[in-house]
Tab-separated table of C-alpha atoms in Angstrom:
chain	number	residue	atom	x	y	z
A	278	UNK	CA	20.061	-18.568	-3.662
A	279	UNK	CA	16.510	-16.981	-3.750
A	280	UNK	CA	14.245	-17.960	-6.593
A	281	UNK	CA	13.635	-15.437	-9.540
A	282	UNK	CA	11.717	-12.467	-7.940
A	283	UNK	CA	9.208	-12.047	-10.892
A	284	UNK	CA	8.242	-15.812	-11.190
A	285	UNK	CA	7.617	-15.946	-7.343
A	286	UNK	CA	5.515	-12.848	-7.463
A	287	UNK	CA	3.861	-14.258	-10.554
A	288	UNK	CA	2.811	-17.375	-8.929
A	289	UNK	CA	1.317	-15.705	-5.807
A	290	UNK	CA	-0.448	-13.199	-7.914
A	291	UNK	CA	-1.754	-15.943	-10.096
A	292	UNK	CA	-2.946	-17.923	-7.070
A	293	UNK	CA	-4.797	-14.726	-5.802
A	294	UNK	CA	-6.534	-14.056	-9.144
A	295	UNK	CA	-7.391	-17.715	-9.858
A	296	UNK	CA	-7.948	-19.259	-6.560
A	297	UNK	CA	-8.666	-16.317	-4.183
A	298	UNK	CA	-5.705	-16.724	-1.940
A	299	UNK	CA	-1.927	-16.328	-2.530
A	300	UNK	CA	-1.715	-19.782	-1.229
A	301	UNK	CA	-5.081	-21.732	-1.733
A	302	UNK	CA	-6.424	-23.520	1.373
A	303	UNK	CA	-9.367	-25.865	1.036
A	304	UNK	CA	-12.500	-24.597	2.576
A	305	UNK	CA	-12.276	-27.359	5.052
A	306	UNK	CA	-8.711	-26.231	6.339
A	307	UNK	CA	-9.657	-22.414	6.191
A	308	UNK	CA	-12.709	-23.129	8.397
A	309	UNK	CA	-11.442	-25.738	10.794
A	310	UNK	CA	-11.115	-23.255	13.451
A	311	UNK	CA	-14.989	-22.654	13.584
A	312	UNK	CA	-15.754	-26.242	14.544
A	313	UNK	CA	-17.804	-26.585	17.674
A	314	UNK	CA	-17.832	-22.984	18.458
A	315	UNK	CA	-21.514	-22.552	17.573
A	316	UNK	CA	-20.808	-19.269	15.571
A	317	UNK	CA	-23.634	-17.555	13.855
A	318	UNK	CA	-23.816	-17.407	10.209
A	319	UNK	CA	-24.403	-13.920	9.028
A	320	UNK	CA	-25.268	-10.812	10.800
A	321	UNK	CA	-23.930	-7.226	10.582
A	322	UNK	CA	-20.869	-7.762	12.853
A	323	UNK	CA	-18.353	-10.340	11.778
A	324	UNK	CA	-15.267	-11.778	13.195
A	325	UNK	CA	-12.852	-11.784	10.248
A	326	UNK	CA	-9.832	-13.836	9.943
A	327	UNK	CA	-8.676	-12.984	6.486
A	328	UNK	CA	-7.209	-16.571	6.508
A	329	UNK	CA	-4.003	-15.118	8.025
A	330	UNK	CA	-3.474	-17.463	10.896
A	331	UNK	CA	-4.644	-20.484	8.824
A	332	UNK	CA	-2.172	-19.573	6.125
A	333	UNK	CA	0.884	-19.264	7.985
A	334	UNK	CA	1.907	-23.109	8.431
A	335	UNK	CA	1.335	-23.423	4.595
A	336	UNK	CA	3.501	-20.262	3.890
A	337	UNK	CA	6.131	-21.899	6.100
A	338	UNK	CA	6.141	-25.113	4.130
A	339	UNK	CA	6.283	-23.041	0.918
A	340	UNK	CA	9.292	-21.225	2.100
A	341	UNK	CA	10.983	-24.244	3.245
A	342	UNK	CA	10.387	-25.773	-0.292
A	343	UNK	CA	11.639	-22.400	-1.892
A	344	UNK	CA	14.904	-22.476	0.069
A	345	UNK	CA	15.349	-26.101	-1.341
A	346	UNK	CA	14.624	-25.418	-4.766
A	347	UNK	CA	16.592	-22.120	-4.725
A	348	UNK	CA	19.660	-24.303	-3.913
A	349	UNK	CA	18.961	-26.850	-6.559
A	350	UNK	CA	18.902	-27.307	-10.296
A	351	UNK	CA	15.100	-26.862	-10.168
A	352	UNK	CA	15.502	-23.121	-9.689
A	353	UNK	CA	15.883	-22.368	-13.270
A	354	UNK	CA	12.629	-24.004	-14.059
A	355	UNK	CA	10.601	-21.512	-11.815
A	356	UNK	CA	9.193	-19.835	-14.764
A	357	UNK	CA	8.001	-22.782	-16.074
A	358	UNK	CA	6.472	-23.744	-12.679
A	359	UNK	CA	4.543	-20.681	-12.816
A	360	UNK	CA	2.985	-21.635	-16.095
A	361	UNK	CA	2.038	-24.910	-14.776
A	362	UNK	CA	0.581	-23.456	-11.505
A	363	UNK	CA	-1.916	-21.650	-13.568
A	364	UNK	CA	-3.424	-25.043	-14.551
A	365	UNK	CA	-2.548	-27.191	-11.625
A	366	UNK	CA	-2.097	-25.753	-8.131
A	367	UNK	CA	1.427	-26.751	-7.485
A	368	UNK	CA	1.772	-24.647	-4.526
A	369	UNK	CA	-0.570	-27.065	-2.768
A	370	UNK	CA	1.909	-29.921	-3.164
A	371	UNK	CA	4.702	-27.841	-2.009
A	372	UNK	CA	3.275	-27.093	1.401
A	373	UNK	CA	1.477	-29.790	3.491
A	374	UNK	CA	1.676	-29.019	7.262
A	375	UNK	CA	0.543	-31.551	9.871
A	376	UNK	CA	-2.573	-31.222	11.636
A	377	UNK	CA	-0.607	-30.465	14.835
A	378	UNK	CA	1.082	-27.574	13.175
A	379	UNK	CA	-2.044	-26.196	11.732
A	380	UNK	CA	-3.720	-26.432	15.195
A	381	UNK	CA	-1.179	-23.988	16.636
A	382	UNK	CA	-2.479	-21.309	14.444
A	383	UNK	CA	-6.191	-22.333	14.411
A	384	UNK	CA	-6.166	-21.779	18.270
A	385	UNK	CA	-5.768	-17.947	17.869
A	386	UNK	CA	-9.152	-17.278	16.270
A	387	UNK	CA	-10.623	-19.672	18.821
A	388	UNK	CA	-9.197	-17.729	21.659
A	389	UNK	CA	-10.505	-14.456	20.304
A	390	UNK	CA	-13.938	-16.148	20.056
A	391	UNK	CA	-13.953	-16.784	23.705
A	392	UNK	CA	-12.592	-13.257	24.538
A	393	UNK	CA	-15.148	-11.382	22.554
A	394	UNK	CA	-17.906	-13.647	24.051
A	395	UNK	CA	-16.450	-12.982	27.509
A	396	UNK	CA	-16.632	-9.278	26.642
A	397	UNK	CA	-20.374	-9.546	25.749
A	398	UNK	CA	-19.803	-8.769	21.993
A	399	UNK	CA	-22.316	-10.027	19.516
A	400	UNK	CA	-20.909	-11.415	16.395
A	401	UNK	CA	-20.970	-14.011	13.641
A	402	UNK	CA	-18.471	-15.442	11.074
A	403	UNK	CA	-18.282	-15.706	7.364
A	404	UNK	CA	-16.920	-19.284	7.204
A	405	UNK	CA	-15.961	-20.169	3.611
A	406	UNK	CA	-16.426	-16.543	2.646
A	407	UNK	CA	-13.916	-15.273	5.063
A	408	UNK	CA	-11.497	-14.467	2.274
A	409	UNK	CA	-7.769	-13.511	2.316
A	410	UNK	CA	-7.397	-9.747	2.331
A	411	UNK	CA	-4.812	-9.599	-0.611
A	412	UNK	CA	-2.149	-8.164	1.707
A	413	UNK	CA	0.797	-9.739	-0.024
A	414	UNK	CA	-0.414	-8.793	-3.427
A	415	UNK	CA	-0.605	-5.133	-2.261
A	416	UNK	CA	2.827	-5.420	-0.493
A	417	UNK	CA	4.405	-6.562	-3.716
A	418	UNK	CA	2.936	-3.990	-5.747
A	419	UNK	CA	0.367	-6.194	-7.809
A	420	UNK	CA	-2.149	-3.648	-7.490
A	421	UNK	CA	-4.447	-4.731	-10.421
A	422	UNK	CA	-4.605	-8.232	-9.020
A	423	UNK	CA	-5.332	-6.828	-5.525
A	424	UNK	CA	-8.122	-4.523	-6.877
A	425	UNK	CA	-9.977	-7.422	-8.707
A	426	UNK	CA	-9.760	-9.551	-5.235
A	427	UNK	CA	-10.633	-6.600	-3.094
A	428	UNK	CA	-13.795	-6.106	-5.172
A	429	UNK	CA	-14.560	-9.906	-4.532
A	430	UNK	CA	-14.160	-9.217	-0.757
A	431	UNK	CA	-16.472	-6.121	-0.746
A	432	UNK	CA	-18.910	-8.027	-2.843
A	433	UNK	CA	-19.344	-10.718	-0.095
A	434	UNK	CA	-19.650	-7.961	2.677
A	435	UNK	CA	-22.399	-6.403	0.513
A	436	UNK	CA	-24.171	-9.637	-0.101
A	437	UNK	CA	-23.890	-10.905	3.527
A	438	UNK	CA	-25.043	-7.428	4.752
A	439	UNK	CA	-21.812	-6.853	6.692
A	440	UNK	CA	-21.499	-3.487	8.421
A	441	UNK	CA	-18.574	-4.179	10.951
A	442	UNK	CA	-15.737	-6.504	10.970
A	443	UNK	CA	-13.418	-7.404	13.830
A	444	UNK	CA	-10.141	-8.449	12.630
A	445	UNK	CA	-7.403	-10.399	14.390
A	446	UNK	CA	-4.071	-9.816	12.685
A	447	UNK	CA	-2.599	-6.500	11.766
A	448	UNK	CA	-2.267	-7.244	7.959
A	449	UNK	CA	-6.057	-7.861	7.625
A	450	UNK	CA	-6.670	-4.776	9.775
A	451	UNK	CA	-4.693	-2.475	7.693
A	452	UNK	CA	-6.103	-3.876	4.281
A	453	UNK	CA	-9.683	-3.684	5.272
A	454	UNK	CA	-9.498	-0.363	7.396
A	455	UNK	CA	-6.833	1.677	5.465
A	456	UNK	CA	-6.044	0.253	1.992
A	457	UNK	CA	-9.722	-0.843	0.751
A	458	UNK	CA	-11.220	2.577	1.289
A	459	UNK	CA	-8.518	4.082	-1.117
A	460	UNK	CA	-9.205	1.635	-3.861
A	461	UNK	CA	-12.899	0.566	-3.616
A	462	UNK	CA	-15.874	2.986	-4.403
A	463	UNK	CA	-18.485	2.972	-1.701
A	464	UNK	CA	-16.547	0.976	0.734
A	465	UNK	CA	-17.777	1.963	4.118
A	466	UNK	CA	-17.227	-1.013	6.406
A	467	UNK	CA	-16.137	-0.304	10.090
A	468	UNK	CA	-13.189	-2.206	10.902
A	469	UNK	CA	-11.720	-2.742	14.451
A	470	UNK	CA	-9.090	-5.027	15.813
A	471	UNK	CA	-10.215	-7.433	18.571
A	472	UNK	CA	-7.535	-5.652	20.776
A	473	UNK	CA	-9.212	-2.337	20.367
A	474	UNK	CA	-12.640	-3.802	21.136
A	475	UNK	CA	-11.431	-5.701	24.168
A	476	UNK	CA	-9.498	-2.631	25.618
A	477	UNK	CA	-12.440	-0.564	25.257
A	478	UNK	CA	-14.684	-2.881	27.118
A	479	UNK	CA	-12.495	-2.544	30.030
A	480	UNK	CA	-12.930	-6.274	31.176
A	481	UNK	CA	-11.797	-7.481	34.565
A	482	UNK	CA	-9.396	-10.536	34.352
A	483	UNK	CA	-10.917	-13.749	35.879
A	484	UNK	CA	-7.347	-14.988	36.570
A	485	UNK	CA	-4.248	-12.811	37.273
A	486	UNK	CA	-1.061	-13.661	35.453
A	487	UNK	CA	2.433	-12.868	36.508
A	488	UNK	CA	5.914	-12.844	35.267
A	489	UNK	CA	7.768	-10.626	32.881
A	490	UNK	CA	7.137	-10.616	29.145
A	491	UNK	CA	9.072	-8.821	26.349
A	492	UNK	CA	6.554	-7.126	23.927
A	493	UNK	CA	7.156	-7.099	20.319
A	494	UNK	CA	4.831	-4.740	18.670
A	495	UNK	CA	3.847	-5.301	14.914
A	496	UNK	CA	5.160	-2.863	12.575
A	497	UNK	CA	1.672	-2.603	10.889
A	498	UNK	CA	-0.201	-2.426	14.076
A	499	UNK	CA	2.291	0.285	15.722
A	500	UNK	CA	3.165	2.459	12.743
A	501	UNK	CA	0.220	1.855	10.142
A	502	UNK	CA	-2.684	1.574	12.598
A	503	UNK	CA	-1.340	3.311	15.751
A	504	UNK	CA	-2.235	0.264	17.790
A	505	UNK	CA	0.453	0.466	20.655
A	506	UNK	CA	-1.498	0.962	23.946
A	507	UNK	CA	-4.274	-1.598	23.779
A	508	UNK	CA	-2.145	-4.711	24.063
A	509	UNK	CA	-0.078	-3.113	26.797
A	510	UNK	CA	-3.331	-1.978	28.706
A	511	UNK	CA	-4.855	-5.486	28.395
A	512	UNK	CA	-1.712	-7.340	29.493
A	513	UNK	CA	-0.917	-5.075	32.389
A	514	UNK	CA	-4.485	-5.356	33.605
A	515	UNK	CA	-3.985	-9.041	33.566
A	516	UNK	CA	-0.851	-8.790	35.899
A	517	UNK	CA	1.768	-9.220	33.199
A	518	UNK	CA	4.895	-7.241	33.723
A	519	UNK	CA	5.817	-5.863	30.342
A	520	UNK	CA	9.305	-5.465	29.507
A	521	UNK	CA	10.074	-3.153	26.341
A	522	UNK	CA	13.100	-4.255	24.294
A	523	UNK	CA	15.459	-1.693	22.872
A	524	UNK	CA	13.299	-0.898	19.871
A	525	UNK	CA	9.472	-0.721	21.006
A	526	UNK	CA	6.103	0.878	20.331
A	527	UNK	CA	6.207	3.121	17.332
A	528	UNK	CA	9.962	2.470	17.029
A	529	UNK	CA	9.485	-1.283	16.831
A	530	UNK	CA	11.930	-3.381	14.804
A	531	UNK	CA	10.452	-5.555	12.087
A	532	UNK	CA	10.500	-9.474	12.412
A	533	UNK	CA	11.709	-9.693	8.718
A	534	UNK	CA	8.440	-11.653	7.683
A	535	UNK	CA	7.415	-9.257	4.896
A	536	UNK	CA	10.473	-10.473	2.738
A	537	UNK	CA	10.198	-14.174	3.579
A	538	UNK	CA	8.327	-15.362	0.556
A	539	UNK	CA	11.199	-13.483	-1.834
A	540	UNK	CA	14.465	-13.518	0.234
A	541	UNK	CA	13.972	-16.088	3.205
A	542	UNK	CA	17.671	-15.695	4.220
A	543	UNK	CA	17.361	-11.871	4.556
A	544	UNK	CA	14.052	-12.479	6.579
A	545	UNK	CA	15.870	-14.995	8.902
A	546	UNK	CA	18.903	-12.689	9.564
A	547	UNK	CA	16.477	-9.706	10.384
A	548	UNK	CA	14.617	-12.131	12.896
A	549	UNK	CA	17.736	-13.006	14.671
A	550	UNK	CA	18.521	-9.335	15.376
A	551	UNK	CA	15.147	-8.913	16.670
A	552	UNK	CA	15.242	-12.020	18.814
A	553	UNK	CA	18.523	-10.732	20.691
A	554	UNK	CA	16.789	-7.482	21.376
A	555	UNK	CA	13.784	-9.329	22.932
A	556	UNK	CA	15.923	-11.989	24.560
A	557	UNK	CA	17.742	-9.167	26.310
A	558	UNK	CA	14.422	-7.773	27.750
A	559	UNK	CA	12.850	-11.122	29.077
A	560	UNK	CA	12.981	-14.786	28.362
A	561	UNK	CA	9.368	-14.805	27.308
A	562	UNK	CA	7.961	-12.863	24.568
A	563	UNK	CA	4.451	-11.789	23.202
A	564	UNK	CA	3.738	-11.263	19.456
A	565	UNK	CA	0.404	-10.088	17.965
A	566	UNK	CA	0.797	-11.059	14.286
A	567	UNK	CA	1.261	-14.713	12.925
A	568	UNK	CA	4.151	-13.516	10.674
A	569	UNK	CA	6.072	-12.161	13.477
A	570	UNK	CA	5.287	-15.164	15.702
A	571	UNK	CA	6.701	-17.645	13.082
A	572	UNK	CA	9.539	-15.751	12.130
A	573	UNK	CA	10.832	-14.918	15.568
A	574	UNK	CA	9.995	-18.395	17.046
A	575	UNK	CA	11.893	-19.879	14.225
A	576	UNK	CA	14.895	-17.676	14.725
A	577	UNK	CA	14.986	-18.088	18.453
A	578	UNK	CA	14.700	-21.970	18.539
A	579	UNK	CA	14.830	-23.077	22.123
A	580	UNK	CA	16.589	-19.921	23.388
A	581	UNK	CA	13.286	-18.108	24.245
A	582	UNK	CA	9.459	-18.713	24.276
A	583	UNK	CA	6.934	-16.839	22.125
A	584	UNK	CA	3.304	-16.680	22.668
A	585	UNK	CA	0.416	-14.962	20.777
A	586	UNK	CA	-1.111	-12.284	22.785
A	587	UNK	CA	-4.429	-14.078	22.332
A	588	UNK	CA	-3.103	-16.953	24.553
A	589	UNK	CA	-2.307	-14.748	27.468
A	590	UNK	CA	-5.463	-12.933	27.181
A	591	UNK	CA	-7.704	-16.025	26.950
A	592	UNK	CA	-5.768	-17.248	30.058
A	593	UNK	CA	-6.461	-14.157	31.974
A	594	UNK	CA	-9.887	-13.055	30.770
A	595	UNK	CA	-11.736	-16.200	29.501
A	596	UNK	CA	-10.330	-19.231	31.226
B	187	UNK	CA	28.788	5.143	-17.951
B	188	UNK	CA	25.722	6.121	-19.650
B	189	UNK	CA	22.132	6.318	-18.694
B	190	UNK	CA	18.828	6.270	-20.633
B	191	UNK	CA	16.644	9.054	-19.290
B	192	UNK	CA	12.793	9.122	-19.135
B	193	UNK	CA	12.089	12.777	-18.095
B	194	UNK	CA	8.500	11.808	-17.449
B	195	UNK	CA	9.153	8.851	-15.130
B	196	UNK	CA	8.306	10.630	-11.905
B	197	UNK	CA	4.973	11.932	-13.502
B	198	UNK	CA	4.136	8.363	-14.692
B	199	UNK	CA	4.570	6.915	-11.210
B	200	UNK	CA	2.654	9.572	-9.485
B	201	UNK	CA	-0.522	7.545	-9.342
B	202	UNK	CA	-1.776	9.243	-6.131
B	203	UNK	CA	-1.044	12.228	-3.940
B	204	UNK	CA	0.817	9.791	-1.826
B	205	UNK	CA	3.788	9.555	-4.089
B	206	UNK	CA	6.238	12.191	-2.894
B	207	UNK	CA	9.834	11.078	-3.934
B	208	UNK	CA	10.459	14.816	-4.555
B	209	UNK	CA	10.009	15.565	-0.818
B	210	UNK	CA	13.182	13.554	-0.114
B	211	UNK	CA	16.188	15.882	0.836
B	212	UNK	CA	18.883	13.193	0.468
B	213	UNK	CA	19.730	13.184	4.269
B	214	UNK	CA	20.268	9.553	4.603
B	215	UNK	CA	18.374	8.932	7.968
B	216	UNK	CA	16.177	6.220	5.995
B	217	UNK	CA	19.412	4.319	5.033
B	218	UNK	CA	21.023	4.625	8.487
B	219	UNK	CA	18.048	3.297	10.336
B	220	UNK	CA	16.747	0.707	7.915
B	221	UNK	CA	16.777	-3.007	9.522
B	222	UNK	CA	17.884	-4.345	6.143
B	223	UNK	CA	20.950	-2.087	6.209
B	224	UNK	CA	22.622	-1.230	2.909
B	225	UNK	CA	20.349	-3.491	0.997
B	226	UNK	CA	17.741	-1.044	0.555
B	227	UNK	CA	18.568	2.685	-0.001
B	228	UNK	CA	15.383	4.692	-0.522
B	229	UNK	CA	17.076	7.967	-1.310
B	230	UNK	CA	19.124	6.581	-3.895
B	231	UNK	CA	16.022	4.830	-5.486
B	232	UNK	CA	14.010	8.019	-5.352
B	233	UNK	CA	16.814	9.963	-6.898
B	234	UNK	CA	16.793	7.823	-9.953
B	235	UNK	CA	13.170	8.370	-10.323
B	236	UNK	CA	13.591	12.077	-9.904
B	237	UNK	CA	16.416	12.147	-12.534
B	238	UNK	CA	14.184	9.871	-14.844
B	239	UNK	CA	16.748	6.934	-14.854
B	240	UNK	CA	14.204	4.282	-15.419
B	241	UNK	CA	16.630	1.584	-16.504
B	242	UNK	CA	18.404	2.142	-13.077
B	243	UNK	CA	15.126	1.798	-11.368
B	244	UNK	CA	14.355	-1.405	-13.139
B	245	UNK	CA	17.630	-2.840	-12.431
B	246	UNK	CA	17.281	-2.437	-8.597
B	247	UNK	CA	14.729	-5.388	-8.235
B	248	UNK	CA	16.317	-6.975	-5.193
B	249	UNK	CA	16.819	-3.553	-3.373
B	250	UNK	CA	13.084	-2.511	-4.193
B	251	UNK	CA	11.687	-5.894	-3.097
B	252	UNK	CA	13.968	-6.389	-0.125
B	253	UNK	CA	12.276	-3.326	1.624
B	254	UNK	CA	10.128	-4.657	4.606
B	255	UNK	CA	7.581	-1.813	4.313
B	256	UNK	CA	8.025	-1.610	7.994
B	257	UNK	CA	8.012	2.172	8.060
B	258	UNK	CA	10.807	2.481	10.474
B	259	UNK	CA	12.374	5.094	8.078
B	260	UNK	CA	9.244	6.873	7.586
B	261	UNK	CA	8.498	7.399	11.258
B	262	UNK	CA	11.889	8.907	11.604
B	263	UNK	CA	12.002	11.008	8.296
B	264	UNK	CA	12.485	14.553	8.988
B	265	UNK	CA	10.880	15.405	5.412
B	266	UNK	CA	7.694	13.420	5.623
B	267	UNK	CA	8.533	11.296	2.660
B	268	UNK	CA	5.978	8.409	2.210
B	269	UNK	CA	8.799	6.029	1.831
B	270	UNK	CA	6.807	2.897	1.957
B	271	UNK	CA	4.084	4.055	-0.432
B	272	UNK	CA	6.899	5.468	-2.680
B	273	UNK	CA	8.565	1.995	-2.665
B	274	UNK	CA	5.316	0.133	-3.251
B	275	UNK	CA	4.794	2.396	-6.295
B	276	UNK	CA	8.234	1.299	-7.668
B	277	UNK	CA	7.304	-2.214	-7.231
B	278	UNK	CA	4.121	-1.602	-9.030
B	279	UNK	CA	6.122	-0.134	-12.001
B	280	UNK	CA	8.346	-3.146	-11.866
B	281	UNK	CA	5.781	-5.756	-11.661
B	282	UNK	CA	3.984	-4.249	-14.572
B	283	UNK	CA	6.919	-3.425	-16.740
B	284	UNK	CA	9.649	-5.774	-15.878
B	285	UNK	CA	7.503	-8.868	-14.779
B	286	UNK	CA	4.484	-8.299	-17.084
B	287	UNK	CA	2.093	-8.917	-14.131
B	288	UNK	CA	-1.387	-6.990	-14.126
B	289	UNK	CA	-1.248	-5.608	-17.680
B	290	UNK	CA	-4.544	-6.064	-19.390
């Protein structure tokens, strides 16, 4: 059984309001990916993770805990859990991924750093000020909580003199590019996905790839932000044969991830349907969103292989 | 069966120009194409709003929060209904009035 919807939303909203993220990560965990990269502090162009990739292993841990609690006598104490969570960060105890699990997701921003450098892009990072965008609060309709948080993110951009941000995942991209301008006064940050930046640069691959890969478009990239051609251009130029599944491009089929925090069983059922479409196209598939990656690869088990697009691109363009 | 009607509900929910439940012509493409199947039926939810049936809206917590906001329906809607934003607006109403989050 799913946990009470209002209490789960309450815990996530309280975390964002009190601890700057729906699932608070320590600064050490959130910035682990920056180690050894010699990234510049400050500057007007920033690579911005919005903590999305770093959060995924923690969200996975929380969802597993939710499923266990939902099927146990503890479910009826979720409301009490929300009250306790305001004082003690209980979500931190519920999700404790291993270093190996975290490293899988940390690898994506590392790949993007190497790709942007190879493309000759000058950029820095915000390190501990690289805050979560508030995407989940927005999706869940917690608009007042989101507004307070978005003002905090905007204040960081102002304080650090940021003019342009280069994003990695679709959710952070749409929040910073399409939602913030509607809710924040004087917000004029230029926001570009790294896929758009790389496609525009027209880089030549240093190593040609081969093989068929089923492409899974992110709903947010394809239908919210119109990013459909860029990943295809980059993969095709690298020698990858792209196989489109039954639903593709602007008609892509959602991975189910957006409802995972409230209704994990529904999310899993939807992911299974999408995996069947992708598997019919090719045994290997590429994703461009951490939520898509985790939901689809969990549903697929060992029946097919998923890679984040940054992995293919780094291999081809920045190896 | 009775329903408590709030005739001002649609106006209360109309926080921005984007909320356009009244553009829905009830054709059912959204429900037919929805990856979540019958769990979410936007046209039914929007009809409740237009009829001022606030209690029915508030009773639809699971359908409202089961929406993926994936915009598959919106991409194929012949009437240009902002389905995802409309659903998000219903969520905001429920979050405030049922769950008591974000009030004051």
